[in-house]
Amino acid sequence: MAEPVAGQVAAADPTTAAVLGVHVARANKIRRLRWAAVGSSVMMTVAIVLLLIGDSYATAAYSAVAVIAITIGNAQNLRAAGTDGWIPAAVAAMAQQPWRPVTARVVRARPWSTLVEIEDQGTFTPLRVRGLPSAFRAMISRTGTAWVIGPHGPWTFLRVTGSHTFWAANAPRRTPSPGALNERVDGAEVHRRLARHLGIPVVTVLLVAFALLGMGFLVSVSWPGAWIAYLLYVLLISAIALRTERHRLVNSRLPRLIADAHWTRFPVRLEPWQLNAKGMTRATAHFEVDGTHRTALLPAATADVLGAATQEGALWFAQAPETGKTVAVGFPNCPLLAVAEIR
């Protein structure tokens, strides 16, 4: 995999700039919506209180589920809005500094943060990295290296070998104890973890829908019309979830597609692409097999895969890229995967 260009400021790399642009746009959108989120939660809470005071308990129960769903969604937005303070520092740092390689080791892993210790010019620095997925954590353990920018104020920014995605990090509250987190980190395990991270089983959406439907059945004992109302509610929630997370539904095929991977490299030419609000996009790659032109449609490709393919001028295919097949593409032993439909 091509490494960051030595001495080049991070923002000069088009893929890094695109990833940073997604973070900035998302933060701006959340800030605009934060007061709307607070307002809608307050109004829905008042509504449910008024319903509880009245006699229509069935309607109150139905509304309570709606309030819970809306409140959870708003809480996610407000939580994101409260953790984007690193973005101005990232914009400034990446416009001024290049990525630099450091020695790194994973000290502790938790669901929302990972403790990583880096050695930079003879100085050991512990960093609490926000939201680092296990596949990227495994890549640090596998290579013993990382790339960093900063510190800029309290923030340092970190990425792993082969990836353009970066994470914000700052000093932990406590100094880590000696030792490292031991993980099995061969290339196949990196891919398996990434496949689980990128996808979401369809059964998860169905279980949520049936849970809501079950609550509707309980309410229907006292209000027959609630069954129809709940059915419509379940269909609405499912449709929103499927539309919002359709990229994860596409990527839910990745674990199966990489189960018996035999990676083969093909030179490719990518059509121009632009990331969406999820940091993904629909991309098209052109390549040849034995002199025959083929097209690979990537319905939910990440910036990592597209940036690496642009740099390398190639993609690796997990299976033979035959017309009509759906295969996994990416780069062996790196946290880079996507689904491709061969045409």
CSV table of C-alpha atoms in Angstrom, one decimal:
chain,number,residue,atom,x,y,z
A,1,MET,CA,0.0,0.0,0.0
A,2,ALA,CA,1.2,3.5,-0.8
A,3,GLU,CA,2.1,5.5,2.3
A,4,PRO,CA,1.4,9.2,2.8
A,5,VAL,CA,3.7,11.4,0.8
A,6,ALA,CA,6.6,12.5,3.1
A,7,GLY,CA,6.5,16.2,3.9
A,8,GLN,CA,3.1,16.8,2.2
A,9,VAL,CA,0.4,18.4,4.4
A,10,ALA,CA,-2.4,15.9,5.0
A,11,ALA,CA,-5.1,18.1,3.5
A,12,ALA,CA,-3.3,18.1,0.1
A,13,ASP,CA,-4.2,14.4,-0.3
A,14,PRO,CA,-7.6,14.3,-2.1
A,15,THR,CA,-8.9,11.3,-0.1
A,16,THR,CA,-8.0,12.7,3.2
A,17,ALA,CA,-9.6,16.1,2.3
A,18,ALA,CA,-12.8,14.2,1.3
A,19,VAL,CA,-12.9,12.4,4.6
A,20,LEU,CA,-12.3,15.6,6.5
A,21,GLY,CA,-15.1,17.3,4.4
A,22,VAL,CA,-17.6,14.6,5.4
A,23,HIS,CA,-16.8,15.2,9.1
A,24,VAL,CA,-17.2,19.0,8.7
A,25,ALA,CA,-20.5,18.7,6.8
A,26,ARG,CA,-21.9,16.2,9.3
A,27,ALA,CA,-21.0,18.4,12.3
A,28,ASN,CA,-22.6,21.5,10.7
A,29,LYS,CA,-25.8,19.6,10.0
A,30,ILE,CA,-26.0,18.2,13.5
A,31,ARG,CA,-25.4,21.7,15.0
A,32,ARG,CA,-28.3,23.0,12.9
A,33,LEU,CA,-30.6,20.2,14.1
A,34,ARG,CA,-29.6,20.1,17.8
A,35,TRP,CA,-32.2,22.6,19.0
A,36,ALA,CA,-34.8,21.0,16.8
A,37,ALA,CA,-34.0,17.7,18.5
A,38,VAL,CA,-34.4,19.2,21.9
A,39,GLY,CA,-37.6,20.9,20.9
A,40,SER,CA,-39.2,17.8,19.4
A,41,SER,CA,-38.2,15.7,22.5
A,42,VAL,CA,-39.8,18.3,24.9
A,43,MET,CA,-43.0,18.5,22.8
A,44,MET,CA,-43.4,14.8,22.6
A,45,THR,CA,-42.8,14.4,26.3
A,46,VAL,CA,-45.5,17.0,27.1
A,47,ALA,CA,-47.8,15.2,24.7
A,48,ILE,CA,-47.4,11.8,26.4
A,49,VAL,CA,-47.9,13.4,29.8
A,50,LEU,CA,-51.2,14.9,28.7
A,51,LEU,CA,-52.3,11.6,27.2
A,52,LEU,CA,-51.5,9.8,30.5
A,53,ILE,CA,-53.6,12.3,32.4
A,54,GLY,CA,-56.5,11.4,30.1
A,55,ASP,CA,-58.4,8.1,29.8
A,56,SER,CA,-57.0,6.8,26.5
A,57,TYR,CA,-54.3,4.5,27.9
A,58,ALA,CA,-53.9,2.6,24.6
A,59,THR,CA,-53.2,5.8,22.7
A,60,ALA,CA,-50.8,6.8,25.5
A,61,ALA,CA,-48.9,3.5,25.2
A,62,TYR,CA,-48.6,3.8,21.4
A,63,SER,CA,-47.4,7.4,21.7
A,64,ALA,CA,-44.9,6.3,24.4
A,65,VAL,CA,-43.2,4.0,22.0
A,66,ALA,CA,-43.0,6.8,19.4
A,67,VAL,CA,-41.5,9.1,22.1
A,68,ILE,CA,-38.9,6.6,23.0
A,69,ALA,CA,-37.9,6.1,19.4
A,70,ILE,CA,-37.6,9.8,18.7
A,71,THR,CA,-35.8,10.5,22.0
A,72,ILE,CA,-33.2,7.8,21.2
A,73,GLY,CA,-32.6,9.2,17.7
A,74,ASN,CA,-32.3,12.8,19.1
A,75,ALA,CA,-29.9,11.5,21.9
A,76,GLN,CA,-27.6,10.1,19.2
A,77,ASN,CA,-27.6,13.4,17.4
A,78,LEU,CA,-26.9,15.4,20.6
A,79,ARG,CA,-24.2,13.0,21.6
A,80,ALA,CA,-22.5,13.4,18.2
A,81,ALA,CA,-22.9,17.2,18.5
A,82,GLY,CA,-21.2,17.1,21.9
A,83,THR,CA,-18.2,15.2,20.6
A,84,ASP,CA,-17.2,17.1,17.5
A,85,GLY,CA,-15.0,19.7,19.2
A,86,TRP,CA,-12.0,18.1,17.6
A,87,ILE,CA,-13.1,19.1,14.0
A,88,PRO,CA,-11.7,22.7,14.0
A,89,ALA,CA,-8.4,21.3,15.3
A,90,ALA,CA,-8.4,18.7,12.6
A,91,VAL,CA,-9.0,21.3,9.8
A,92,ALA,CA,-6.2,23.5,11.1
A,93,ALA,CA,-3.7,20.7,11.8
A,94,MET,CA,-4.2,18.9,8.4
A,95,ALA,CA,-3.7,22.2,6.5
A,96,GLN,CA,-0.4,22.7,8.2
A,97,GLN,CA,1.2,19.3,9.0
A,98,PRO,CA,2.1,16.1,7.2
A,99,TRP,CA,1.4,12.6,8.5
A,100,ARG,CA,4.4,11.1,10.3
A,101,PRO,CA,5.0,7.4,11.1
A,102,VAL,CA,5.2,6.3,14.7
A,103,THR,CA,5.6,3.1,16.6
A,104,ALA,CA,2.3,2.1,18.3
A,105,ARG,CA,0.8,-0.5,20.5
A,106,VAL,CA,-2.8,-1.1,21.7
A,107,VAL,CA,-2.9,-1.0,25.5
A,108,ARG,CA,-6.7,-1.3,26.2
A,109,ALA,CA,-9.8,-1.7,24.1
A,110,ARG,CA,-13.3,-0.6,25.1
A,111,PRO,CA,-16.4,-0.2,23.0
A,112,TRP,CA,-16.2,3.6,22.6
A,113,SER,CA,-12.5,4.2,23.0
A,114,THR,CA,-9.1,2.5,22.6
A,115,LEU,CA,-6.0,3.3,24.5
A,116,VAL,CA,-3.0,3.4,22.2
A,117,GLU,CA,0.6,4.3,23.2
A,118,ILE,CA,2.8,5.8,20.5
A,119,GLU,CA,6.6,6.3,20.4
A,120,ASP,CA,7.4,9.5,18.5
A,121,GLN,CA,11.0,10.6,18.3
A,122,GLY,CA,11.9,8.7,21.5
A,123,THR,CA,8.9,10.0,23.5
A,124,PHE,CA,6.2,7.7,24.6
A,125,THR,CA,2.7,9.2,24.6
A,126,PRO,CA,-0.6,7.5,25.5
A,127,LEU,CA,-3.6,8.4,23.4
A,128,ARG,CA,-7.3,7.7,24.0
A,129,VAL,CA,-8.7,7.1,20.5
A,130,ARG,CA,-12.4,7.7,20.0
A,131,GLY,CA,-14.4,5.0,18.1
A,132,LEU,CA,-11.6,3.0,16.7
A,133,PRO,CA,-13.1,-0.2,15.2
A,134,SER,CA,-11.6,-3.5,16.1
A,135,ALA,CA,-10.3,-4.1,12.5
A,136,PHE,CA,-8.2,-1.0,12.7
A,137,ARG,CA,-7.1,-1.8,16.2
A,138,ALA,CA,-6.0,-5.2,15.0
A,139,MET,CA,-4.0,-3.5,12.2
A,140,ILE,CA,-2.1,-1.5,14.8
A,141,SER,CA,-1.3,-4.6,16.7
A,142,ARG,CA,-0.4,-6.4,13.5
A,143,THR,CA,2.0,-3.8,12.2
A,144,GLY,CA,3.1,-2.1,15.4
A,145,THR,CA,2.9,1.2,13.6
A,146,ALA,CA,0.5,4.1,13.0
A,147,TRP,CA,0.5,7.6,11.4
A,148,VAL,CA,-0.2,10.7,13.4
A,149,ILE,CA,-0.7,14.5,13.1
A,150,GLY,CA,-0.5,16.8,16.0
A,151,PRO,CA,-0.8,17.5,18.8
A,152,HIS,CA,-2.9,20.5,17.9
A,153,GLY,CA,-4.2,21.8,21.2
A,154,PRO,CA,-5.4,18.8,23.1
A,155,TRP,CA,-6.0,16.7,20.0
A,156,THR,CA,-3.9,14.3,18.0
A,157,PHE,CA,-5.1,12.5,14.9
A,158,LEU,CA,-4.3,9.0,14.0
A,159,ARG,CA,-4.7,6.6,11.1
A,160,VAL,CA,-3.4,3.1,10.4
A,161,THR,CA,-1.4,1.6,7.6
A,162,GLY,CA,-3.3,1.3,4.4
A,163,SER,CA,-6.2,3.5,5.5
A,164,HIS,CA,-7.2,7.2,4.9
A,165,THR,CA,-9.7,7.2,7.7
A,166,PHE,CA,-8.5,9.0,10.8
A,167,TRP,CA,-9.7,9.3,14.4
A,168,ALA,CA,-9.4,12.0,17.0
A,169,ALA,CA,-7.3,11.2,20.1
A,170,ASN,CA,-6.4,13.0,23.3
A,171,ALA,CA,-4.6,12.3,26.5
A,172,PRO,CA,-6.2,9.7,28.8
A,173,ARG,CA,-7.2,10.5,32.4
A,174,ARG,CA,-4.8,7.9,33.7
A,175,THR,CA,-1.4,6.8,32.6
A,176,PRO,CA,-1.6,3.3,31.1
A,177,SER,CA,0.1,0.4,32.8
A,178,PRO,CA,3.0,-1.4,31.0
A,179,GLY,CA,2.1,-4.1,28.5
A,180,ALA,CA,0.1,-4.5,25.3
A,181,LEU,CA,-3.3,-6.0,24.4
A,182,ASN,CA,-2.5,-9.4,22.7
A,183,GLU,CA,-4.7,-10.1,19.7
A,184,ARG,CA,-4.7,-12.6,16.9
A,185,VAL,CA,-4.1,-10.2,14.0
A,186,ASP,CA,-3.4,-12.0,10.8
A,187,GLY,CA,-4.6,-10.4,7.6
A,188,ALA,CA,-7.7,-12.7,7.4
A,189,GLU,CA,-8.8,-11.7,10.9
A,190,VAL,CA,-8.5,-8.0,9.9
A,191,HIS,CA,-10.8,-8.6,7.0
A,192,ARG,CA,-13.3,-10.6,9.1
A,193,ARG,CA,-13.5,-7.8,11.7
A,194,LEU,CA,-13.9,-5.2,9.1
A,195,ALA,CA,-16.7,-7.1,7.3
A,196,ARG,CA,-18.6,-7.3,10.6
A,197,HIS,CA,-18.1,-3.6,11.2
A,198,LEU,CA,-19.2,-2.5,7.8
A,199,GLY,CA,-22.4,-4.7,7.7
A,200,ILE,CA,-25.4,-5.2,9.8
A,201,PRO,CA,-27.4,-8.4,9.7
A,202,VAL,CA,-30.9,-8.0,8.1
A,203,VAL,CA,-32.3,-10.0,11.0
A,204,THR,CA,-31.4,-7.1,13.3
A,205,VAL,CA,-33.9,-4.8,11.5
A,206,LEU,CA,-36.5,-7.6,11.5
A,207,LEU,CA,-36.2,-8.3,15.2
A,208,VAL,CA,-36.7,-4.6,16.0
A,209,ALA,CA,-39.7,-4.5,13.8
A,210,PHE,CA,-41.3,-7.6,15.3
A,211,ALA,CA,-40.6,-6.3,18.8
A,212,LEU,CA,-42.5,-3.1,18.0
A,213,LEU,CA,-45.2,-5.2,16.4
A,214,GLY,CA,-45.4,-7.3,19.6
A,215,MET,CA,-46.0,-4.2,21.7
A,216,GLY,CA,-48.7,-3.3,19.3
A,217,PHE,CA,-50.4,-6.6,19.9
A,218,LEU,CA,-50.4,-6.0,23.7
A,219,VAL,CA,-52.0,-2.6,23.2
A,220,SER,CA,-54.6,-4.0,20.8
A,221,VAL,CA,-56.2,-5.9,23.7
A,222,SER,CA,-57.7,-2.6,24.9
A,223,TRP,CA,-57.8,-0.8,21.6
A,224,PRO,CA,-58.4,-2.8,18.4
A,225,GLY,CA,-57.2,0.0,16.2
A,226,ALA,CA,-53.8,0.0,17.8
A,227,TRP,CA,-52.8,-3.2,15.8
A,228,ILE,CA,-53.2,-1.3,12.5
A,229,ALA,CA,-51.5,1.8,13.9
A,230,TYR,CA,-48.5,-0.3,15.1
A,231,LEU,CA,-48.3,-2.1,11.8
A,232,LEU,CA,-48.0,1.2,9.9
A,233,TYR,CA,-45.5,2.4,12.5
A,234,VAL,CA,-43.4,-0.7,12.1
A,235,LEU,CA,-43.4,-0.4,8.3
A,236,LEU,CA,-42.4,3.2,8.6
A,237,ILE,CA,-39.6,2.6,11.0
A,238,SER,CA,-38.3,-0.4,9.0
A,239,ALA,CA,-38.4,1.7,5.7
A,240,ILE,CA,-36.5,4.5,7.4
A,241,ALA,CA,-33.9,2.1,8.8
A,242,LEU,CA,-33.5,0.3,5.6
A,243,ARG,CA,-33.0,3.5,3.6
A,244,THR,CA,-30.7,5.1,6.2
A,245,GLU,CA,-28.6,1.9,6.6
A,246,ARG,CA,-28.9,0.5,3.1
A,247,HIS,CA,-25.1,0.7,2.7
A,248,ARG,CA,-24.8,-1.7,5.7
A,249,LEU,CA,-27.3,-4.1,4.1
A,250,VAL,CA,-25.1,-4.2,1.0
A,251,ASN,CA,-22.0,-4.8,3.1
A,252,SER,CA,-23.8,-7.5,5.2
A,253,ARG,CA,-22.7,-9.9,2.4
A,254,LEU,CA,-19.0,-9.3,3.0
A,255,PRO,CA,-18.5,-12.1,5.6
A,256,ARG,CA,-19.7,-14.7,3.1
A,257,LEU,CA,-17.8,-13.2,0.2
A,258,ILE,CA,-14.5,-13.2,2.0
A,259,ALA,CA,-14.9,-16.7,3.5
A,260,ASP,CA,-13.0,-18.5,0.7
A,261,ALA,CA,-11.1,-15.5,-0.7
A,262,HIS,CA,-8.4,-16.0,-3.3
A,263,TRP,CA,-7.2,-12.5,-3.9
A,264,THR,CA,-6.2,-11.5,-7.4
A,265,ARG,CA,-4.9,-8.1,-8.5
A,266,PHE,CA,-6.3,-6.2,-11.5
A,267,PRO,CA,-5.4,-2.7,-12.8
A,268,VAL,CA,-8.5,-0.6,-12.6
A,269,ARG,CA,-9.7,2.9,-13.7
A,270,LEU,CA,-12.2,4.6,-11.4
A,271,GLU,CA,-14.8,7.0,-12.6
A,272,PRO,CA,-14.9,10.3,-10.6
A,273,TRP,CA,-16.5,9.8,-7.2
A,274,GLN,CA,-17.7,11.9,-4.3
A,275,LEU,CA,-18.5,10.8,-0.7
A,276,ASN,CA,-21.9,11.1,0.8
A,277,ALA,CA,-22.9,12.0,4.3
A,278,LYS,CA,-22.1,8.4,5.5
A,279,GLY,CA,-18.5,8.7,4.2
A,280,MET,CA,-19.3,6.2,1.4
A,281,THR,CA,-20.4,6.4,-2.2
A,282,ARG,CA,-21.5,4.5,-5.3
A,283,ALA,CA,-18.5,4.0,-7.5
A,284,THR,CA,-17.6,2.4,-10.8
A,285,ALA,CA,-14.3,0.8,-11.8
A,286,HIS,CA,-13.3,-0.4,-15.2
A,287,PHE,CA,-10.8,-3.2,-15.8
A,288,GLU,CA,-9.9,-6.0,-18.2
A,289,VAL,CA,-9.9,-9.7,-17.9
A,290,ASP,CA,-8.0,-11.6,-20.7
A,291,GLY,CA,-8.5,-8.6,-23.0
A,292,THR,CA,-12.2,-8.3,-22.2
A,293,HIS,CA,-13.6,-5.1,-20.7
A,294,ARG,CA,-15.4,-5.5,-17.4
A,295,THR,CA,-17.1,-3.1,-15.1
A,296,ALA,CA,-17.3,-3.4,-11.3
A,297,LEU,CA,-20.1,-1.4,-9.6
A,298,LEU,CA,-19.3,-0.7,-6.0
A,299,PRO,CA,-22.7,0.3,-4.4
A,300,ALA,CA,-21.3,1.2,-1.0
A,301,ALA,CA,-17.6,1.8,-1.3
A,302,THR,CA,-15.6,3.6,1.5
A,303,ALA,CA,-13.1,6.4,1.0
A,304,ASP,CA,-10.4,3.9,2.1
A,305,VAL,CA,-11.1,1.5,-0.7
A,306,LEU,CA,-11.5,4.2,-3.4
A,307,GLY,CA,-8.5,6.2,-2.2
A,308,ALA,CA,-6.2,3.2,-2.2
A,309,ALA,CA,-7.5,2.1,-5.6
A,310,THR,CA,-6.8,5.6,-6.9
A,311,GLN,CA,-3.3,5.6,-5.5
A,312,GLU,CA,-2.4,2.1,-6.6
A,313,GLY,CA,-4.4,2.1,-9.9
A,314,ALA,CA,-5.6,-1.4,-9.0
A,315,LEU,CA,-8.0,-3.4,-6.9
A,316,TRP,CA,-7.8,-7.0,-5.6
A,317,PHE,CA,-10.8,-9.3,-6.2
A,318,ALA,CA,-11.6,-12.1,-3.7
A,319,GLN,CA,-13.1,-14.3,-6.4
A,320,ALA,CA,-12.8,-14.5,-10.2
A,321,PRO,CA,-14.5,-11.4,-11.5
A,322,GLU,CA,-17.0,-13.1,-13.8
A,323,THR,CA,-19.9,-11.1,-15.4
A,324,GLY,CA,-23.0,-11.3,-13.2
A,325,LYS,CA,-21.2,-12.3,-10.0
A,326,THR,CA,-21.1,-10.3,-6.8
A,327,VAL,CA,-17.6,-10.4,-5.2
A,328,ALA,CA,-15.6,-8.7,-2.5
A,329,VAL,CA,-12.9,-6.3,-3.5
A,330,GLY,CA,-10.2,-4.5,-1.5
A,331,PHE,CA,-6.6,-5.0,-0.5
A,332,PRO,CA,-5.2,-8.2,1.2
A,333,ASN,CA,-4.1,-7.8,4.8
A,334,CYS,CA,-5.4,-4.3,5.1
A,335,PRO,CA,-8.7,-2.9,6.5
A,336,LEU,CA,-10.1,-2.2,3.0
A,337,LEU,CA,-13.2,-4.1,1.8
A,338,ALA,CA,-16.2,-3.4,-0.5
A,339,VAL,CA,-18.9,-5.3,-2.4
A,340,ALA,CA,-18.6,-5.2,-6.2
A,341,GLU,CA,-21.1,-6.3,-8.8
A,342,ILE,CA,-19.4,-7.4,-12.0
A,343,ARG,CA,-21.0,-6.3,-15.3
